[in-house]
CSV table of C-alpha atoms in Angstrom, one decimal:
chain,number,residue,atom,x,y,z
M,1,MET,CA,45.2,-15.2,9.0
M,2,VAL,CA,42.5,-15.5,11.7
M,3,SER,CA,42.2,-11.7,11.8
M,4,LEU,CA,41.9,-11.5,8.1
M,5,LEU,CA,39.2,-14.1,8.0
M,6,PHE,CA,37.4,-12.3,10.8
M,7,VAL,CA,37.4,-9.0,8.9
M,8,LEU,CA,36.2,-10.6,5.7
M,9,ASP,CA,33.4,-12.5,7.5
M,10,PHE,CA,32.5,-9.3,9.4
M,11,ILE,CA,31.9,-7.5,6.1
M,12,VAL,CA,30.1,-10.4,4.5
M,13,ILE,CA,27.7,-10.9,7.3
M,14,ALA,CA,26.7,-7.2,7.3
M,15,ALA,CA,26.3,-7.2,3.6
M,16,LEU,CA,24.3,-10.5,3.6
M,17,ALA,CA,21.9,-9.1,6.3
M,18,LEU,CA,21.3,-6.0,4.2
M,19,TYR,CA,20.7,-8.1,1.1
M,20,ILE,CA,18.2,-10.4,2.8
M,21,THR,CA,16.4,-7.4,4.3
M,22,HIS,CA,16.2,-5.9,0.8
M,23,LYS,CA,14.7,-9.2,-0.6
M,24,ALA,CA,12.0,-8.9,2.0
M,25,ASN,CA,10.9,-5.7,0.1
M,26,ILE,CA,12.1,-3.4,2.9
M,27,ASN,CA,13.6,-0.3,1.3
M,28,LEU,CA,16.6,0.5,3.5
M,29,PHE,CA,16.5,4.1,2.2
M,30,VAL,CA,12.9,4.8,3.3
M,31,PRO,CA,12.5,5.4,7.1
M,32,THR,CA,10.4,2.5,8.4
M,33,ILE,CA,10.5,0.7,11.7
M,34,PRO,CA,12.4,-2.3,10.3
M,35,SER,CA,14.8,-0.3,8.1
M,36,ILE,CA,15.9,2.1,10.9
M,37,PHE,CA,16.2,-0.8,13.3
M,38,ILE,CA,18.6,-2.6,10.9
M,39,TRP,CA,20.8,0.5,10.5
M,40,CYS,CA,20.8,1.1,14.2
M,41,TYR,CA,21.7,-2.6,14.9
M,42,LEU,CA,24.6,-2.4,12.6
M,43,ALA,CA,25.8,0.9,14.1
M,44,PHE,CA,25.4,0.2,17.8
M,45,ALA,CA,25.4,-3.6,18.1
M,46,TYR,CA,27.7,-4.7,15.3
M,47,ILE,CA,30.3,-2.3,13.9
M,48,GLY,CA,31.8,-1.6,17.4
M,49,ILE,CA,32.8,-5.3,17.7
M,50,LEU,CA,35.6,-4.7,15.1
M,51,PRO,CA,37.6,-2.1,17.2
M,52,LEU,CA,36.9,-4.2,20.3
M,53,TYR,CA,38.4,-7.3,18.6
M,54,PHE,CA,41.6,-5.5,17.7
M,55,PHE,CA,41.8,-3.6,21.0
M,56,TRP,CA,41.8,-0.2,19.3
M,57,ASN,CA,39.7,1.3,22.0
M,58,ALA,CA,42.0,1.8,25.1
M,59,GLN,CA,39.0,2.8,27.3
M,60,ARG,CA,37.2,-0.5,26.7
M,61,VAL,CA,40.4,-2.5,27.2
M,62,ALA,CA,41.0,-0.8,30.5
M,63,ALA,CA,37.4,-1.6,31.5
M,64,GLY,CA,38.1,-5.3,31.0
M,65,VAL,CA,37.1,-6.0,27.4
M,66,ASN,CA,40.4,-7.8,26.8
M,67,ASP,CA,39.6,-11.4,25.8
M,68,GLN,CA,39.7,-11.8,22.0
M,69,ASN,CA,38.0,-15.2,22.1
M,70,GLN,CA,35.1,-13.7,24.2
M,71,ILE,CA,34.8,-10.8,21.7
M,72,LEU,CA,34.7,-13.4,18.9
M,73,LEU,CA,31.9,-15.2,20.6
M,74,MET,CA,30.1,-11.8,21.0
M,75,TRP,CA,30.4,-11.3,17.2
M,76,VAL,CA,29.1,-14.7,16.4
M,77,ILE,CA,26.0,-14.0,18.6
M,78,SER,CA,25.5,-10.6,17.2
M,79,SER,CA,25.8,-11.8,13.6
M,80,GLY,CA,23.5,-14.7,14.3
M,81,SER,CA,20.8,-12.5,15.8
M,82,LEU,CA,21.1,-10.1,12.9
M,83,LEU,CA,20.7,-12.8,10.3
M,84,ILE,CA,17.8,-14.4,12.2
M,85,ILE,CA,16.0,-11.1,12.1
M,86,ALA,CA,16.6,-10.5,8.4
M,87,LEU,CA,15.6,-14.1,7.5
M,88,THR,CA,12.4,-13.8,9.6
M,89,PHE,CA,11.5,-10.6,7.6
M,90,LEU,CA,12.0,-12.7,4.5
M,91,PHE,CA,9.9,-15.6,5.9
M,92,ILE,CA,7.0,-13.3,6.8
M,93,ARG,CA,6.9,-11.9,3.3
M,94,LYS,CA,7.7,-15.0,1.2
M,95,VAL,CA,6.1,-17.8,3.3
M,96,LEU,CA,3.4,-16.0,5.3
M,97,LYS,CA,2.6,-13.8,2.3
M,98,VAL,CA,2.4,-10.6,4.3
M,99,ASP,CA,3.5,-7.9,1.9
M,100,PHE,CA,5.5,-4.8,2.9
M,101,LEU,CA,5.1,-1.5,1.1
M,102,ASN,CA,8.5,0.0,0.3
M,103,SER,CA,7.3,3.6,0.0
M,104,TYR,CA,5.0,6.1,1.6
M,105,LYS,CA,4.2,7.6,-1.8
M,106,GLU,CA,0.6,6.3,-2.0
M,107,MET,CA,-0.1,6.7,1.7
M,108,TYR,CA,-0.1,10.4,2.6
M,109,ASP,CA,-2.8,12.9,1.4
M,110,PRO,CA,-1.3,16.4,1.8
M,111,HIS,CA,-4.8,18.0,1.2
M,112,GLU,CA,-6.5,16.3,4.1
M,113,LYS,CA,-7.5,18.7,6.9
M,114,THR,CA,-7.0,18.2,10.6
M,115,SER,CA,-10.1,19.0,12.6
M,116,GLY,CA,-10.2,21.6,15.3
M,117,LYS,CA,-11.0,18.9,17.9
M,118,VAL,CA,-7.7,17.3,17.3
M,119,LYS,CA,-5.8,20.6,17.6
M,120,LEU,CA,-7.6,21.4,20.9
M,121,PHE,CA,-6.9,17.9,22.2
M,122,SER,CA,-3.2,18.2,21.3
M,123,VAL,CA,-3.0,21.6,23.2
M,124,ILE,CA,-4.6,20.0,26.3
M,125,ILE,CA,-2.2,17.1,26.2
M,126,PHE,CA,0.8,19.5,25.8
M,127,LEU,CA,-0.3,21.6,28.8
M,128,ALA,CA,-0.7,18.4,30.9
M,129,SER,CA,2.9,17.4,29.9
M,130,VAL,CA,4.2,20.8,31.0
M,131,ALA,CA,2.4,20.5,34.3
M,132,VAL,CA,3.7,17.0,35.1
M,133,THR,CA,7.2,18.1,34.0
M,134,ALA,CA,7.0,20.9,36.5
M,135,LEU,CA,6.0,18.4,39.2
M,136,TYR,CA,8.9,16.2,38.2
M,137,ILE,CA,11.4,19.1,38.5
M,138,SER,CA,10.0,19.9,42.0
M,139,LYS,CA,10.7,16.3,43.1
M,140,ILE,CA,14.4,16.2,42.2
M,141,GLN,CA,17.2,18.0,44.0
M,142,THR,CA,18.3,20.0,40.9
M,143,VAL,CA,17.9,19.9,37.2
M,144,PRO,CA,21.2,18.5,35.9
M,145,LEU,CA,21.2,20.8,32.9
M,146,LEU,CA,20.8,23.9,35.2
M,147,ALA,CA,23.5,22.5,37.5
M,148,GLN,CA,25.8,22.2,34.5
M,149,LEU,CA,25.1,25.7,33.4
M,150,HIS,CA,26.0,26.9,36.9
M,151,GLY,CA,29.4,25.3,36.7
M,152,ALA,CA,28.9,22.0,38.6
M,153,SER,CA,31.8,19.7,38.7
M,154,ALA,CA,31.8,16.4,36.7
M,155,ASP,CA,31.2,14.4,39.9
M,156,ALA,CA,28.4,16.7,41.1
M,157,LEU,CA,26.8,16.5,37.7
M,158,ALA,CA,27.0,12.7,37.6
M,159,LYS,CA,25.3,12.6,41.0
M,160,ALA,CA,22.6,15.1,39.9
M,161,ARG,CA,22.0,13.0,36.7
M,162,SER,CA,21.7,9.8,38.8
M,163,ALA,CA,19.3,11.4,41.2
M,164,ALA,CA,17.1,12.6,38.4
M,165,THR,CA,17.1,9.2,36.5
M,166,ASN,CA,18.3,5.9,38.0
M,167,GLU,CA,17.5,6.7,41.6
M,168,LEU,CA,13.9,7.5,40.7
M,169,GLU,CA,13.4,4.0,39.2
M,170,GLY,CA,10.0,3.4,40.8
M,171,ASP,CA,8.4,6.6,39.5
M,172,LEU,CA,10.7,7.6,36.6
M,173,HIS,CA,8.7,5.9,33.8
M,174,TRP,CA,5.6,8.0,34.8
M,175,TYR,CA,7.5,11.3,34.7
M,176,ARG,CA,9.4,10.3,31.5
M,177,LEU,CA,6.0,9.6,29.9
M,178,PHE,CA,5.1,13.3,30.2
M,179,TYR,CA,8.5,15.0,29.8
M,180,SER,CA,9.8,12.7,27.0
M,181,SER,CA,7.4,10.3,25.2
M,182,ILE,CA,4.3,12.5,24.9
M,183,PRO,CA,6.1,15.7,23.9
M,184,LEU,CA,8.1,13.7,21.3
M,185,PHE,CA,4.9,12.4,19.7
M,186,LEU,CA,3.3,15.8,19.8
M,187,SER,CA,6.4,17.3,18.2
M,188,PHE,CA,6.4,14.9,15.3
M,189,TYR,CA,2.6,15.4,14.8
M,190,ALA,CA,3.0,19.2,15.0
M,191,PHE,CA,5.9,19.3,12.6
M,192,ALA,CA,4.0,17.3,10.1
M,193,GLU,CA,1.1,19.7,10.4
M,194,PHE,CA,3.5,22.6,10.0
M,195,LEU,CA,4.9,21.2,6.9
M,196,ARG,CA,1.5,20.5,5.5
M,197,LYS,CA,0.1,24.0,6.2
M,198,ARG,CA,2.1,26.9,7.7
M,199,SER,CA,-0.8,28.6,9.5
M,200,VAL,CA,-0.4,30.8,12.5
M,201,PHE,CA,-1.6,28.1,14.9
M,202,ASN,CA,0.5,25.3,13.3
M,203,THR,CA,3.6,27.5,13.4
M,204,LEU,CA,3.1,28.7,17.0
M,205,PHE,CA,2.2,25.2,18.3
M,206,PHE,CA,5.1,23.5,16.7
M,207,LEU,CA,7.5,26.2,18.0
M,208,LEU,CA,6.2,25.8,21.6
M,209,VAL,CA,6.3,22.0,21.5
M,210,PHE,CA,9.8,22.1,19.9
M,211,ALA,CA,11.2,24.5,22.5
M,212,PHE,CA,9.7,22.4,25.4
M,213,THR,CA,10.8,19.0,23.9
M,214,SER,CA,14.3,20.4,23.2
M,215,PHE,CA,14.6,21.5,26.9
M,216,THR,CA,13.3,18.2,28.3
M,217,SER,CA,15.6,16.2,25.9
M,218,LEU,CA,18.6,18.0,27.4
M,219,MET,CA,17.2,18.4,30.9
M,220,THR,CA,19.0,15.3,32.4
M,221,THR,CA,22.2,16.0,30.4
M,222,GLN,CA,21.8,12.8,28.5
M,223,LYS,CA,23.2,13.3,25.0
M,224,ALA,CA,21.3,10.8,22.9
M,225,PRO,CA,17.7,12.1,23.3
M,226,ILE,CA,18.3,15.5,21.6
M,227,VAL,CA,20.2,13.8,18.7
M,228,TRP,CA,17.4,11.4,18.1
M,229,TYR,CA,14.8,14.2,18.5
M,230,VAL,CA,16.5,16.0,15.6
M,231,ILE,CA,16.7,12.8,13.6
M,232,GLY,CA,13.0,12.2,14.3
M,233,LEU,CA,12.2,15.6,12.8
M,234,VAL,CA,14.2,14.7,9.7
M,235,ILE,CA,12.2,11.4,9.4
M,236,VAL,CA,8.9,13.4,9.7
M,237,TYR,CA,10.1,15.6,6.9
M,238,LEU,CA,11.1,12.6,4.7
M,239,ILE,CA,7.7,10.9,5.2
M,240,THR,CA,5.6,14.0,4.8
M,241,MET,CA,7.5,15.1,1.6
M,242,LYS,CA,7.6,11.5,0.3
M,243,LYS,CA,11.4,11.6,0.0
M,244,THR,CA,14.0,8.9,0.6
M,245,VAL,CA,17.4,9.0,2.4
M,246,ASN,CA,20.2,9.9,-0.1
M,247,ILE,CA,23.8,10.7,0.4
M,248,ARG,CA,23.0,14.4,0.9
M,249,VAL,CA,20.5,13.6,3.6
M,250,ALA,CA,22.7,11.1,5.3
M,251,MET,CA,25.6,13.5,5.4
M,252,LEU,CA,23.4,16.3,6.7
M,253,ILE,CA,22.2,14.1,9.6
M,254,GLY,CA,25.7,12.9,10.3
M,255,VAL,CA,27.2,16.4,10.4
M,256,ALA,CA,24.3,17.7,12.5
M,257,ALA,CA,24.6,14.8,15.0
M,258,VAL,CA,28.4,15.2,15.3
M,259,ALA,CA,28.1,19.0,15.7
M,260,ILE,CA,25.4,18.6,18.5
M,261,LEU,CA,27.4,15.9,20.3
M,262,THR,CA,30.7,17.9,20.0
M,263,VAL,CA,29.0,20.9,21.8
M,264,LEU,CA,27.5,18.6,24.4
M,265,TYR,CA,30.8,16.7,25.1
M,266,ARG,CA,32.7,20.0,25.4
M,267,THR,CA,30.1,21.3,27.9
M,268,ILE,CA,28.3,18.6,29.7
M,269,MET,CA,31.1,16.0,29.6
M,270,GLY,CA,33.7,18.6,30.6
M,271,LEU,CA,35.9,18.1,27.6
M,272,GLY,CA,36.1,21.8,26.7
M,273,GLU,CA,39.9,21.9,27.1
M,274,ARG,CA,40.5,18.8,25.0
M,275,PRO,CA,41.6,18.9,21.4
M,276,LEU,CA,38.8,18.4,18.8
M,277,SER,CA,40.4,15.1,17.8
M,278,GLN,CA,40.0,13.7,21.3
M,279,VAL,CA,36.4,14.9,21.5
M,280,LEU,CA,35.6,13.2,18.2
M,281,GLU,CA,37.3,10.0,19.4
M,282,ALA,CA,35.2,10.0,22.6
M,283,ILE,CA,32.0,10.5,20.5
M,284,ALA,CA,33.0,7.6,18.2
M,285,SER,CA,33.8,5.4,21.1
M,286,ARG,CA,30.5,6.1,22.8
M,287,ALA,CA,28.5,5.7,19.6
M,288,PHE,CA,29.9,2.5,18.2
M,289,THR,CA,31.2,0.6,21.3
M,290,GLY,CA,29.3,2.1,24.2
M,291,GLN,CA,26.2,-0.1,23.8
M,292,ILE,CA,27.8,-3.4,22.5
M,293,ALA,CA,30.8,-3.4,25.0
M,294,PRO,CA,28.5,-4.3,28.0
M,295,ALA,CA,27.3,-7.4,26.1
M,296,TYR,CA,30.9,-8.8,26.7
M,297,PHE,CA,30.2,-8.7,30.4
M,298,TYR,CA,26.7,-10.2,30.1
M,299,LEU,CA,28.3,-13.2,28.4
M,300,LYS,CA,31.0,-13.3,31.1
M,301,MET,CA,28.8,-12.8,34.1
M,302,PHE,CA,26.1,-15.4,33.2
M,303,PRO,CA,26.2,-18.2,34.2
M,304,ASP,CA,29.8,-18.4,35.5
M,305,TYR,CA,29.3,-15.6,38.1
M,306,HIS,CA,25.6,-15.6,38.4
M,307,PRO,CA,23.0,-18.2,37.4
M,308,PHE,CA,20.6,-17.5,34.6
M,309,LEU,CA,17.8,-15.3,35.7
M,310,PHE,CA,14.8,-17.0,34.2
M,311,PHE,CA,12.5,-13.9,33.9
M,312,GLN,CA,13.9,-12.1,37.0
M,313,SER,CA,14.9,-9.1,35.0
M,314,PHE,CA,11.5,-8.8,33.5
M,315,PRO,CA,9.0,-6.2,35.0
M,316,ASN,CA,6.9,-7.5,37.8
M,317,PRO,CA,4.1,-4.9,38.2
M,318,LYS,CA,2.5,-5.0,41.7
M,319,GLY,CA,4.4,-8.3,42.4
M,320,ILE,CA,2.0,-10.4,40.4
M,321,PHE,CA,4.7,-12.8,39.2
M,322,PRO,CA,6.6,-15.2,41.5
M,323,TRP,CA,10.0,-13.5,41.4
M,324,ASP,CA,11.8,-10.5,42.8
M,325,HIS,CA,12.8,-8.0,40.1
M,326,TYR,CA,16.6,-8.1,39.4
M,327,ARG,CA,18.0,-4.8,38.2
M,328,LEU,CA,20.1,-6.4,35.5
M,329,THR,CA,21.7,-3.3,33.9
M,330,VAL,CA,22.6,-1.9,37.3
M,331,GLU,CA,24.1,-5.2,38.5
M,332,VAL,CA,26.1,-5.7,35.3
M,333,MET,CA,27.6,-2.2,35.8
M,334,ASN,CA,28.4,-3.2,39.4
M,335,PHE,CA,30.1,-6.3,38.0
M,336,ILE,CA,32.1,-4.2,35.6
M,337,HIS,CA,33.1,-1.6,38.3
M,338,PRO,CA,32.7,-3.4,41.7
M,339,ASP,CA,34.3,-0.5,43.6
M,340,GLN,CA,32.1,2.4,42.2
M,341,HIS,CA,28.9,2.7,44.1
M,342,ASP,CA,28.8,6.4,44.7
M,343,VAL,CA,26.1,6.9,42.1
M,344,VAL,CA,23.6,4.5,40.5
M,345,ARG,CA,24.9,3.6,37.0
M,346,SER,CA,23.6,1.1,34.5
M,347,ALA,CA,25.0,-0.9,31.6
M,348,PRO,CA,22.3,-1.5,29.0
M,349,THR,CA,23.1,-3.4,25.8
M,350,VAL,CA,21.4,-4.8,22.7
M,351,PHE,CA,18.1,-6.7,23.4
M,352,TRP,CA,19.7,-10.2,23.2
M,353,GLY,CA,22.0,-9.4,26.1
M,354,GLU,CA,19.1,-9.6,28.6
M,355,MET,CA,17.6,-12.6,26.9
M,356,TYR,CA,20.9,-14.4,27.2
M,357,ALA,CA,21.2,-13.5,30.9
M,358,ASN,CA,17.7,-15.0,31.4
M,359,PHE,CA,17.6,-18.1,29.2
M,360,GLY,CA,21.0,-18.6,27.6
M,361,PHE,CA,21.6,-19.0,23.9
M,362,GLY,CA,18.0,-20.2,23.3
M,363,GLY,CA,16.7,-16.9,24.5
M,364,ILE,CA,18.8,-15.1,21.9
M,365,VAL,CA,17.3,-17.1,19.0
M,366,LEU,CA,13.7,-16.8,20.3
M,367,SER,CA,13.9,-13.1,21.0
M,368,SER,CA,15.4,-12.4,17.6
M,369,ILE,CA,12.4,-14.1,15.9
M,370,ILE,CA,9.9,-12.2,18.1
M,371,VAL,CA,11.7,-8.9,17.5
M,372,ALA,CA,11.5,-9.4,13.7
M,373,PHE,CA,7.8,-10.3,13.8
M,374,VAL,CA,7.0,-7.2,15.9
M,375,LEU,CA,9.0,-4.8,13.8
M,376,TYR,CA,7.7,-6.0,10.5
M,377,LEU,CA,4.0,-6.4,11.4
M,378,LEU,CA,3.9,-3.2,13.3
M,379,GLN,CA,4.9,-1.3,10.2
M,380,VAL,CA,2.5,-3.3,8.0
M,381,ILE,CA,-0.4,-2.3,10.3
M,382,ILE,CA,0.7,1.4,10.2
M,383,PHE,CA,0.7,1.2,6.4
M,384,LYS,CA,-3.0,0.1,6.6
M,385,LEU,CA,-4.0,3.2,8.6
M,386,LYS,CA,-5.3,6.4,7.1
M,387,PHE,CA,-2.2,8.4,6.7
M,388,ASN,CA,-2.2,12.0,7.8
M,389,SER,CA,-0.2,14.2,10.3
M,390,ILE,CA,-1.4,12.1,13.2
M,391,THR,CA,-0.2,8.8,11.8
M,392,ILE,CA,3.0,10.4,10.5
M,393,GLY,CA,3.7,11.5,14.1
M,394,PHE,CA,2.8,8.0,15.4
M,395,CYS,CA,4.9,6.2,12.8
M,396,THR,CA,7.9,8.4,13.5
M,397,TRP,CA,7.5,8.0,17.3
M,398,MET,CA,7.4,4.2,16.9
M,399,ILE,CA,10.5,4.2,14.6
M,400,ILE,CA,12.4,6.2,17.2
M,401,THR,CA,11.1,4.0,20.0
M,402,MET,CA,11.6,0.5,18.4
M,403,LYS,CA,15.1,1.3,17.2
M,404,ASP,CA,16.1,1.2,20.9
M,405,LEU,CA,15.9,-2.6,20.8
M,406,ALA,CA,19.4,-2.3,19.4
M,407,ILE,CA,20.7,-0.6,22.5
M,408,THR,CA,18.4,-1.7,25.4
M,409,SER,CA,16.7,-4.6,27.1
M,410,PHE,CA,13.9,-6.7,25.5
M,411,SER,CA,11.8,-6.5,28.7
M,412,ASN,CA,11.6,-2.7,28.5
M,413,TYR,CA,8.9,-3.3,25.8
M,414,LEU,CA,6.8,-5.5,28.1
M,415,PHE,CA,4.1,-3.6,30.0
M,416,ASN,CA,5.5,-0.5,28.4
M,417,ILE,CA,3.3,2.4,29.5
M,418,ALA,CA,4.7,4.8,27.0
M,419,ILE,CA,3.8,2.6,24.0
M,420,VAL,CA,0.3,1.9,25.3
M,421,THR,CA,-0.3,5.6,26.0
M,422,ILE,CA,0.9,6.8,22.6
M,423,ILE,CA,-1.2,4.2,20.9
M,424,ILE,CA,-4.3,5.4,22.9
M,425,LEU,CA,-3.5,9.1,22.2
M,426,THR,CA,-3.2,8.3,18.4
M,427,MET,CA,-6.5,6.4,18.4
M,428,ILE,CA,-8.3,9.3,20.2
M,429,MET,CA,-6.8,11.8,17.8
M,430,MET,CA,-7.7,9.7,14.8
M,431,ALA,CA,-11.2,9.2,16.1
M,432,LEU,CA,-11.6,13.0,16.7
M,433,ASN,CA,-10.4,13.6,13.2
M,434,ASP,CA,-12.7,11.1,11.6
M,435,ASN,CA,-16.2,9.9,12.0
M,436,LEU,CA,-15.9,7.7,15.1
M,437,LYS,CA,-18.1,4.9,13.6
M,438,THR,CA,-16.0,4.9,10.4
M,439,PHE,CA,-12.8,4.9,12.3
M,440,LEU,CA,-13.8,2.0,14.5
M,441,LYS,CA,-14.8,0.0,11.4
M,442,LYS,CA,-11.5,0.7,9.7
M,443,LEU,CA,-9.6,-0.3,12.9
M,444,GLN,CA,-11.5,-3.5,13.3
M,445,SER,CA,-10.8,-4.4,9.6
M,446,THR,CA,-7.1,-3.7,10.0
M,447,VAL,CA,-6.7,-5.7,13.2
M,448,THR,CA,-8.8,-8.7,12.1
M,449,GLN,CA,-6.7,-9.0,8.9
M,450,TYR,CA,-3.7,-10.1,11.0
M,451,LEU,CA,-5.4,-12.2,13.7
């Protein structure tokens, strides 16, 4: 009886959250920052709780996710956070009267031209990204992707991946800015330009940026970046062509994602000799339980095994705050696997996991409200901008970036150099494409409207 009630409540909560989001005038079939986040939250921070509750995932059970009451608590928290976000969306629209457009149909002018200054600037930024990526490659022992292609063992590949990512914690965000964030933004902008006008320059520039971004997405043998890159290109297409997500588009994205992941799991993950059914099972396990399962240990670890952190996991640039930075995701992984310290591993989870580790249940409530405000108002501001290839690229980049709140720490968005940089690049490109005085006047009008 308890299990039946759980399943029914599980379905009702998800449906209720979608209904409330819809009532906030957020079209769940139009790619916006709030709509994509809601779908990602359901996929990565909600659906996976069901197989965890019934112990269907032997890998997670073996890792210690074996207390049904703890999993039930995790579901209550995840459900509560989801409903708070949806209700906050509704509050902003109904009470604060901040309306939300549910379509891009009136936003994009396909006949607007992009100036030569913008194109020259984008080429310069692209070349800078290539140069910094080359410097990054020179700083690491080996490129994990190349090591894999040369037949490295699973252990050697894991060490190479760790050396290229987690072990570069102090400098990684600077390198990632140029080998991931900026190329991704340029790709989305270039693809929108290519869709608008298939000139020789637009075609060649997109192909160059596409090839470079595809390589850097796979460079560290992480699987998610290349999948989300492809999804991002689909989002650019939908926005540019003023289309919505339908069954055909959803199936196409799903099939493409599974196909890409199957190839990567058979090669990078060393599952080439496994039956296809086992490969698909591993993909499903990673996709639906890989990000929410660590939340089980966040709830278990704090405060019983470690006191609440009270800001210690938050960034502390130049030591300006009175605390030593606590590597939360790494320490949680060490808590899960106390005997495995050969490589640096991490256990990120949905944003409320970190907020619980810092402030308890109150942190979950507060952060859910803050997340909802940020997601909603950020898209509203984007809707106020002059829509062209530049803003399509920026909007898509923000969609792909903000959806990570469903799988990573809240504090990653504080002092985030990538977000600041992409905003600055977007503003420069928009200013180059428009009369600077006119652009600044529009920007001031847009910002003051919400202050």
